[in-house]
Every structure is written in structure tokens, then in C-alpha cells.
CSV table of C-alpha atoms in Angstrom, one decimal:
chain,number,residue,atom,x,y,z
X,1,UNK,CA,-13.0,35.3,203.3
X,2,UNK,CA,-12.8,32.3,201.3
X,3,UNK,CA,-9.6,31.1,202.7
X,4,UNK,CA,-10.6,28.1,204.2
X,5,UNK,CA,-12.9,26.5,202.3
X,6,UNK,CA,-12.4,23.4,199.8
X,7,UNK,CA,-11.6,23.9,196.0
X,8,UNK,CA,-15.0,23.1,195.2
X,9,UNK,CA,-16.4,25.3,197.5
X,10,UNK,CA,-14.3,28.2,196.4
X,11,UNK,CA,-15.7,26.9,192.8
X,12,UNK,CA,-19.1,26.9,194.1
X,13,UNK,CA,-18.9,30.8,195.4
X,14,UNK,CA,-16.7,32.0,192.2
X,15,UNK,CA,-19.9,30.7,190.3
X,16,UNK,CA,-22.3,32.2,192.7
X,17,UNK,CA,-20.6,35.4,192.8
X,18,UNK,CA,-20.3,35.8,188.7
X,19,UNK,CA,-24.1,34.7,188.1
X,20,UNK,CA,-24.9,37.7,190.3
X,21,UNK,CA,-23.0,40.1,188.7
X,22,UNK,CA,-24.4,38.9,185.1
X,23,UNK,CA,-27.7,40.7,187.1
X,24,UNK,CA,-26.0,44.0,186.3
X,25,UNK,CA,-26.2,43.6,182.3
X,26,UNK,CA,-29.5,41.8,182.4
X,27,UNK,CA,-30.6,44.4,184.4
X,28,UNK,CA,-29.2,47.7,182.4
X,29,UNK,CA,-30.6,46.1,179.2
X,30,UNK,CA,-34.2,45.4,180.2
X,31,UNK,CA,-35.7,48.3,179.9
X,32,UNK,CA,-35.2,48.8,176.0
X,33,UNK,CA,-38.3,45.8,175.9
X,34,UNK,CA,-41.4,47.7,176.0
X,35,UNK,CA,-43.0,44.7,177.7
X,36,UNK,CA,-40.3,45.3,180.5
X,37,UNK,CA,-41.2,48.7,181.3
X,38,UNK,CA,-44.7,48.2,181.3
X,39,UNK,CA,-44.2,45.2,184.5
X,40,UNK,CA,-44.5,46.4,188.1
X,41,UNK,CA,-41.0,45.5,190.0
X,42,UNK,CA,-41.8,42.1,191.0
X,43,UNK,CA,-42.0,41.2,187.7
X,44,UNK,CA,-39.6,43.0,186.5
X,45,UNK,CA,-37.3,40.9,189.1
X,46,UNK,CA,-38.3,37.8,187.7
X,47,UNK,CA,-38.1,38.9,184.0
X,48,UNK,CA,-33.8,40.0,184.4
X,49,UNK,CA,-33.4,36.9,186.6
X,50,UNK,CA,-34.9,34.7,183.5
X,51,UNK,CA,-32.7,36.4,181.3
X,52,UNK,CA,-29.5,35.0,183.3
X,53,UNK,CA,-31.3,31.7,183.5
X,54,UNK,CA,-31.0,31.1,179.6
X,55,UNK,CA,-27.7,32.2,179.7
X,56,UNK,CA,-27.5,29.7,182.3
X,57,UNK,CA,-29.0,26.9,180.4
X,58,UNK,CA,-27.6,27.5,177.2
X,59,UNK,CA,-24.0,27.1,178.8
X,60,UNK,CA,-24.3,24.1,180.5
X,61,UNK,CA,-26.2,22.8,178.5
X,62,UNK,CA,-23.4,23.0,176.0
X,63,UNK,CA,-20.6,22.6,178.2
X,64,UNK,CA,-22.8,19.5,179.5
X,65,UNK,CA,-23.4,17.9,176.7
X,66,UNK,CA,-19.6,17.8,175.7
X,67,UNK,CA,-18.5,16.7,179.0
X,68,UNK,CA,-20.9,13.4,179.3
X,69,UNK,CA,-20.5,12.4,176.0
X,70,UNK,CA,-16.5,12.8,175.9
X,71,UNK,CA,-15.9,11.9,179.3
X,72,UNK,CA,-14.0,15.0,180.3
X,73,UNK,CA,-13.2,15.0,183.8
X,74,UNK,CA,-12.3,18.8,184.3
X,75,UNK,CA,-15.3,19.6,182.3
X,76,UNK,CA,-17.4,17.8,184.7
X,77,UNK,CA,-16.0,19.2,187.5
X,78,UNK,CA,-16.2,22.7,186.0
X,79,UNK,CA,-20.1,22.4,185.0
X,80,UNK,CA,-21.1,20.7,188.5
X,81,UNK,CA,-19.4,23.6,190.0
X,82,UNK,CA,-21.4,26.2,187.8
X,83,UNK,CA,-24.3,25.2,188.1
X,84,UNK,CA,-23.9,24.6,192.1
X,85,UNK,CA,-22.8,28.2,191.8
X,86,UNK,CA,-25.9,29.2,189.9
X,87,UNK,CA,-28.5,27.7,192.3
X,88,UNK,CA,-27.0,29.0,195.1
X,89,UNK,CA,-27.3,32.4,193.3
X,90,UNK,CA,-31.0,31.2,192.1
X,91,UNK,CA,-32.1,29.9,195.6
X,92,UNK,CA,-31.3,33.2,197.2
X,93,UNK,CA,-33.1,34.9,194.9
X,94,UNK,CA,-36.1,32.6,195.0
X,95,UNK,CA,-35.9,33.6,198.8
X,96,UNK,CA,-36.0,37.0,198.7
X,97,UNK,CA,-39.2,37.2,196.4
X,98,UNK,CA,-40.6,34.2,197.6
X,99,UNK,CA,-44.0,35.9,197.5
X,100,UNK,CA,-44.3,36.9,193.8
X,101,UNK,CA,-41.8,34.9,192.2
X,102,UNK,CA,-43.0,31.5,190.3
X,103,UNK,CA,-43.7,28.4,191.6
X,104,UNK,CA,-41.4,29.1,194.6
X,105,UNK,CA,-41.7,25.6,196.3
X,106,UNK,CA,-41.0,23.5,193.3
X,107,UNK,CA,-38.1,25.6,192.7
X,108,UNK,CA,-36.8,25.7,195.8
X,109,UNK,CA,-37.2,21.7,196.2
X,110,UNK,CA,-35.6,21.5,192.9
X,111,UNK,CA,-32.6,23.9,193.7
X,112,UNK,CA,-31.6,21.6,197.1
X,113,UNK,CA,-32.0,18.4,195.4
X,114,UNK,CA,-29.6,19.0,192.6
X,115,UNK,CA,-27.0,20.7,195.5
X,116,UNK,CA,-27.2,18.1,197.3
X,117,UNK,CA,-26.3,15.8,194.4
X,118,UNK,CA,-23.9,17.8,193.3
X,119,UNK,CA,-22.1,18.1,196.0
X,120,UNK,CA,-22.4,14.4,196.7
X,121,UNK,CA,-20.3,13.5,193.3
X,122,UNK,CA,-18.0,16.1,193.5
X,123,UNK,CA,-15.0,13.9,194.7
X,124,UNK,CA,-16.8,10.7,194.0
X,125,UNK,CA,-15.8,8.6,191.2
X,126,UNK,CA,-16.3,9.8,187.7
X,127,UNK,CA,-18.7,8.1,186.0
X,128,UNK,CA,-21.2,9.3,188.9
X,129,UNK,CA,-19.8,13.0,187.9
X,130,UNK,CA,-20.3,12.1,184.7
X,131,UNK,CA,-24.3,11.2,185.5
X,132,UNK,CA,-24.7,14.2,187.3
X,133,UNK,CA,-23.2,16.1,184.6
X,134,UNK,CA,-25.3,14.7,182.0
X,135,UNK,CA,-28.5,16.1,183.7
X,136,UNK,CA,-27.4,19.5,183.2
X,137,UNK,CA,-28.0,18.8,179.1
X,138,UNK,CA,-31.6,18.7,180.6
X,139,UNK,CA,-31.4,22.6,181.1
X,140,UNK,CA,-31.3,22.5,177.0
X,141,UNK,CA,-35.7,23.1,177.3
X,142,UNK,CA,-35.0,26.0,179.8
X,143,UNK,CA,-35.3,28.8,176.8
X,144,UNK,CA,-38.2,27.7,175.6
X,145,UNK,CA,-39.9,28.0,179.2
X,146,UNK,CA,-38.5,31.1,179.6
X,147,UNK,CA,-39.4,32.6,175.8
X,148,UNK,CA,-43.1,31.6,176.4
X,149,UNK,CA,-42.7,33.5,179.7
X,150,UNK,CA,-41.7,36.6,178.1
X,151,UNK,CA,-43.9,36.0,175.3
X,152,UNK,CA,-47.2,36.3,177.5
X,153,UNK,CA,-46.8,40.0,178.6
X,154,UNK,CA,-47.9,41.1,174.7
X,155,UNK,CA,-48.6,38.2,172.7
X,156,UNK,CA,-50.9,36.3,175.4
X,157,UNK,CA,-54.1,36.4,172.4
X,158,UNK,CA,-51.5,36.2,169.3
X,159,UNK,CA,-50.4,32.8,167.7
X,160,UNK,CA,-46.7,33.0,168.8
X,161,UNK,CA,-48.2,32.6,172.5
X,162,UNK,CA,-49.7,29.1,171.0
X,163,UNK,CA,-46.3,28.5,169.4
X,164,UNK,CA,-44.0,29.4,172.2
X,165,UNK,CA,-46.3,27.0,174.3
X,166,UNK,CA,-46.0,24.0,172.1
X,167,UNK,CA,-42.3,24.9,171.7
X,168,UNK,CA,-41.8,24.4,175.3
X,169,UNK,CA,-43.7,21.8,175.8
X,170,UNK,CA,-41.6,19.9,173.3
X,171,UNK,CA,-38.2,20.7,174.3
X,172,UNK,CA,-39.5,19.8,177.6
X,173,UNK,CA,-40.2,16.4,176.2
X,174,UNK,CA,-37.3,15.7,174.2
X,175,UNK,CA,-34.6,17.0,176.6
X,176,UNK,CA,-36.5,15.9,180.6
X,177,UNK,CA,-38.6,12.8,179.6
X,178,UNK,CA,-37.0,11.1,176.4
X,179,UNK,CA,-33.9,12.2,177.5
X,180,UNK,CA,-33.2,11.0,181.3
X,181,UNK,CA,-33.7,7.4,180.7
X,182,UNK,CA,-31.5,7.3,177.7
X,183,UNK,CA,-28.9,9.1,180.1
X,184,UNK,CA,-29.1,6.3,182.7
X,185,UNK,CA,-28.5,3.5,180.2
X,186,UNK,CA,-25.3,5.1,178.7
X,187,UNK,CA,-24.4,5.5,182.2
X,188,UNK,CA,-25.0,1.9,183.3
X,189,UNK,CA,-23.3,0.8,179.9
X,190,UNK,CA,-20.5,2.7,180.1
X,191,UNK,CA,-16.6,0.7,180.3
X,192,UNK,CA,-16.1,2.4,183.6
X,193,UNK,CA,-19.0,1.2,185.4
X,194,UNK,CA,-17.9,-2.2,186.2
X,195,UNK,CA,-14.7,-0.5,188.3
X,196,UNK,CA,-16.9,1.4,190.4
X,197,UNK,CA,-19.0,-1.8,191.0
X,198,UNK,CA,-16.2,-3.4,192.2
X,199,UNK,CA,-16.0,-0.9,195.2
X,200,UNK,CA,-17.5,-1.8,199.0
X,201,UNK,CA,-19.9,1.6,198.5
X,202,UNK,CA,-21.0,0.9,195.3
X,203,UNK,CA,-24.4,-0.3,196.4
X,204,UNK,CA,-24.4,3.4,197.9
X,205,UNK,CA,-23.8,4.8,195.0
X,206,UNK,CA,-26.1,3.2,193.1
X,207,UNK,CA,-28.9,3.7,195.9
X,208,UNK,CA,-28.3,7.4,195.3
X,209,UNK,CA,-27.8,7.7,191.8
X,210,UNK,CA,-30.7,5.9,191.2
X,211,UNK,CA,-33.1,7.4,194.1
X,212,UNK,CA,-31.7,11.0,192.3
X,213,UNK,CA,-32.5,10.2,189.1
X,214,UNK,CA,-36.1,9.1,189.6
X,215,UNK,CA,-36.7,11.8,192.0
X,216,UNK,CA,-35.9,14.3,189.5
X,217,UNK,CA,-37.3,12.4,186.4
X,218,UNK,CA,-41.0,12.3,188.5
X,219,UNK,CA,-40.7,16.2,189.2
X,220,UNK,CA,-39.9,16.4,185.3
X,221,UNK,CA,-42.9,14.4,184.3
X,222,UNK,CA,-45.1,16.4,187.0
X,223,UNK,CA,-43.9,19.7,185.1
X,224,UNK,CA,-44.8,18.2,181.7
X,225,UNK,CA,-48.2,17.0,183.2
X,226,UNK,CA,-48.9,20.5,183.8
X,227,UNK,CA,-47.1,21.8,180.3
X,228,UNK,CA,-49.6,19.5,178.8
X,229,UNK,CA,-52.9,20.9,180.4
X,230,UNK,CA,-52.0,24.2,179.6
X,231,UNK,CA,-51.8,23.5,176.2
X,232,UNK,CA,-55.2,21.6,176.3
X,233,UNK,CA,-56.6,24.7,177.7
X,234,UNK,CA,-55.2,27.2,175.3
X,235,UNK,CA,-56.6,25.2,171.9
X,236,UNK,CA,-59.8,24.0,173.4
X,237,UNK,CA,-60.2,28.1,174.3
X,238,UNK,CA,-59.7,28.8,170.8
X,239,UNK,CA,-62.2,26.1,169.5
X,240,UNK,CA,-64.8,27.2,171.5
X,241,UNK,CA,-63.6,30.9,170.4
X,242,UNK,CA,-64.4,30.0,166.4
X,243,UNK,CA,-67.4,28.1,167.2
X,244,UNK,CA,-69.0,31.3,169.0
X,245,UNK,CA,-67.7,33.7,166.0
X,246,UNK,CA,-69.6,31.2,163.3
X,247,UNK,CA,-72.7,31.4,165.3
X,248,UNK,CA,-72.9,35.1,166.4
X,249,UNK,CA,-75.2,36.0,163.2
X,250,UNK,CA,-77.3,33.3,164.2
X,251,UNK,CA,-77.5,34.7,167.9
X,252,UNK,CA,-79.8,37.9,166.6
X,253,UNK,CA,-83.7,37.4,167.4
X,254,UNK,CA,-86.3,39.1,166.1
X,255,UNK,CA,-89.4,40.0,168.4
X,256,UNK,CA,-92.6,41.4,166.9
X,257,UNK,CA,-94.0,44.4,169.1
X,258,UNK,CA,-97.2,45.7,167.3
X,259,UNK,CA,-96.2,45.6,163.8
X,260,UNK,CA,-92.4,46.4,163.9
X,261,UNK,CA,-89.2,44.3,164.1
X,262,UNK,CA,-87.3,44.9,167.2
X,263,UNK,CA,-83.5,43.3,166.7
X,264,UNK,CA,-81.7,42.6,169.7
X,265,UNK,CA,-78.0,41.3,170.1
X,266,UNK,CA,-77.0,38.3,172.5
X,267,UNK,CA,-74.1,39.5,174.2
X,268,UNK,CA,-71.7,36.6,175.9
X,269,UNK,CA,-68.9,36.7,177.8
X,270,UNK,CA,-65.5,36.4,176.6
X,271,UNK,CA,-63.9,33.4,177.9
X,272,UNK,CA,-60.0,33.7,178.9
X,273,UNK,CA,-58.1,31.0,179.1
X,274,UNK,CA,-55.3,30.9,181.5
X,275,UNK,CA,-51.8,29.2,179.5
């Protein structure tokens, strides 16, 4: 069935194919977590599917970071082609529970953007591989969103909540927002940047390169925005928490009805705040 495609196509649906079947493990391991068993199966969708993502992002991220910084071309290739493969994989996933998996649009807008890059490079020249590549490192904070996922099934009230929270939203800043523009000036230094400028479509590629780059940094920054409120919300939560435990002896009345002392307890609401 794959007969006549392109060898980067038949790399794309190799990937596609092997990230579905890494389901089967995910999904025949899953139910030793006691968190896992206790989900409905929406949930339970989402929380094998995560699993595969950090395999995912741990991979690339690796292969990634080896391939931009050494300038392998195969390597670029390979990784562009992976992770193609994997949103492909993702997307139709994303699809298929688009009503109770998270944040469908963003991931579905994210998903085309980087295929449409990706496949834009592909047999373009390779520093712009080599640029593409180099955002895959950015997959390097994907654990960390994932482990604060899992984590708020049965730690949502404990302190490793709060710490996988503040762990993502640091990776997220060190590998998405410090990260991308140091990426586009060891691009835009790099030796063989002056031969592709010496091409009639380079002020197409730079047009895209650039257009992709700032497109995906704002949706990064957008992310964080939200990464950061949620944190906000969490501490401020517990600060109000303390302050309402120090004063709850001072929240008992007394009321004198005909000689005796009648005690009566304030009762207040417990305030949950959403991570």
C-alpha cells in the first residue's frame, strides 16, 4: 500500500505506524497504577497516550539535540521524519477523542503547524532541516507536563502536586522561551547560512523560517502564560489555606443565653483551587 509514495512519506507512515503500536505496551502496563484503574476510559485514553508522548519527547529530544548541534544530516532527516510520524499518530488520536481529550484545538493547531514545516524542510537545504530539527529539543519540557498530569489524579492536595507544577513550569521556560531564540541565532550564525542566502528562494526561506519560528514561539509563551497562572493560583490557595487554619480558634463566639455560655463554631467553605 505504500508503494508509491516518496521516501519521506514512507518514513512518515513507518513512524506513524510504530508510535501506534507502542499503544500496546503503554496500554498492557497501565493498569498496575492504582490511579489508572480508578480513571473512567476517557481518561484512561489520555493517560496511555501521555505515556508514549514522553517516550516521544525524551527521544527526540535526544536524538534532536545531537543532530542540531553536530550537524548530522541523516539524523535530521530521521528525527523530522519521527516526529512527522508521531503527530500524525497524535492528531488522529486527538480526533477521535476530541471531546474529552485536552486542550484539543491548541493541539490540533500545533500538530498541523509543525507538519507543515516539516514537510516543508524535508528536501530543502540543510541548515533549514537543521532549524526545524533543533525545535524538536523543545519536546525536552514534555515530561514534566505530562508528570504533573499524572500527578493530579492522587497527589492534587500533597506538595509533589506544587512541585511537579513548578517543575513544569520551569522546563517549560528553559527549553520553549530561553531556548527558541538562542536556536535562531546559532542558526543565523551558522558557516552554512551564507550559501543558502546566496540562492533566488532564500528570501522564501527566510519568510518561512522566520513566520514558523515566531508562530510557534507565541503559542509557547501563550502556554507558559497559562503555566504561570496556574501556579499563582495554587500558592495564593495555600496562603489563604494557612491564614484560615491560624484564625479558626479565633472564629468560636460565645453568646450569653440566661446565664450559660453557648459556643458555636463558624463553619467556611473549603476553597479548591483548580492547577
Amino acid at each position: 500500500p505504500l508503494r508509491g509514495l516518496s521516501p519521506r512519506l514512507h518514513g512518515v507512515a513507518l513512524s506513524a505506524t510504530v508510535w501506534c503500536l507502542l499503544l500496546l505496551p503503554a496500554l498492557a502496563l497501565s493498569p498496575i497504577s492504582r490511579s489508572y484503574r480508578a480513571l473512567p476510559a476517557p481518561a484512561r485514553t489520555e493517560w496511555i497516550s501521555r505515556i508514549v508522548s514522553n517516550l516521544h519527547a525524551v527521544l527526540l529530544t535526544a536524538s534532536a539535540f545531537v543532530a542540531v548541534f553536530l550537524h548530522h544530516d541523516w539524523l535530521c532527516r530521521a528525527v523530522l521524519m519521527a516526529g512527522a510520524g508521531y503527530f500524525v499518530y497524535d492528531t488522529a488520536l486527538v480526533l477521535i477523542n476530541l471531546r474529552t481529550i485536552s486542550m484539543p484545538a491548541q493541539t490540533l493547531f500545533h500538530h498541523f503547524f509543525l507538519l507543515a514545516v516539516t514537510f516543508f524542510v524535508l528536501d530543502r537545504p540543510l541548515i533549514l532541516r537543521v532549524w526545524a530539527t533543533g525545535a524538536f529539543v523543545s519536546e525536552g519540557s514534555t515530561p514534566f507536563v505530562n508528570l504533573r498530569w499524572f500527578a493530579s489524579f492522587r497527589y492534587h492536595d500533597s506538595p509533589l502536586y506544587i512541585a511537579a507544577g513548578v517543575a513544569m513550569t520551569l522546563s517549560f521556560f528553559v527549553f520553549r522561551i530561553l531556548y527558541f531564540p538562542y536556536l535562531s541565532y546559532y542558526v543565523l550564525q551558522a558557516d552554512r547560512l551564507a550559501a543558502v542566502l546566496e540562492r533566488p528562494q532564500a528570501l522564501r526561506y527566510g519568510f518561512v523560517g522566520g513566520a514558523a519560528t515566531m508562530l510557534l514561539y507565541v503559542l509557547n509563551c501563550y502556554w507558559f502564560y497559562l503555566m504561570c497562572r496556574g501556579i499563582a493560583k495554587i500558592l495564593g490557595g495555600k496562603k489563604r489555606g494557612a491564614k484560615q487554619g491560624k484564625g479558626a480558634g479565633a472564629e468560636k463566639t460565645g453568646k450569653v443565653v440566661e446565664g450559660e455560655v453557648e459556643m458555636r463554631d463558624v463553619k467556611r467553605e473549603t476553597l479548591e483551587v483548580e492547577g
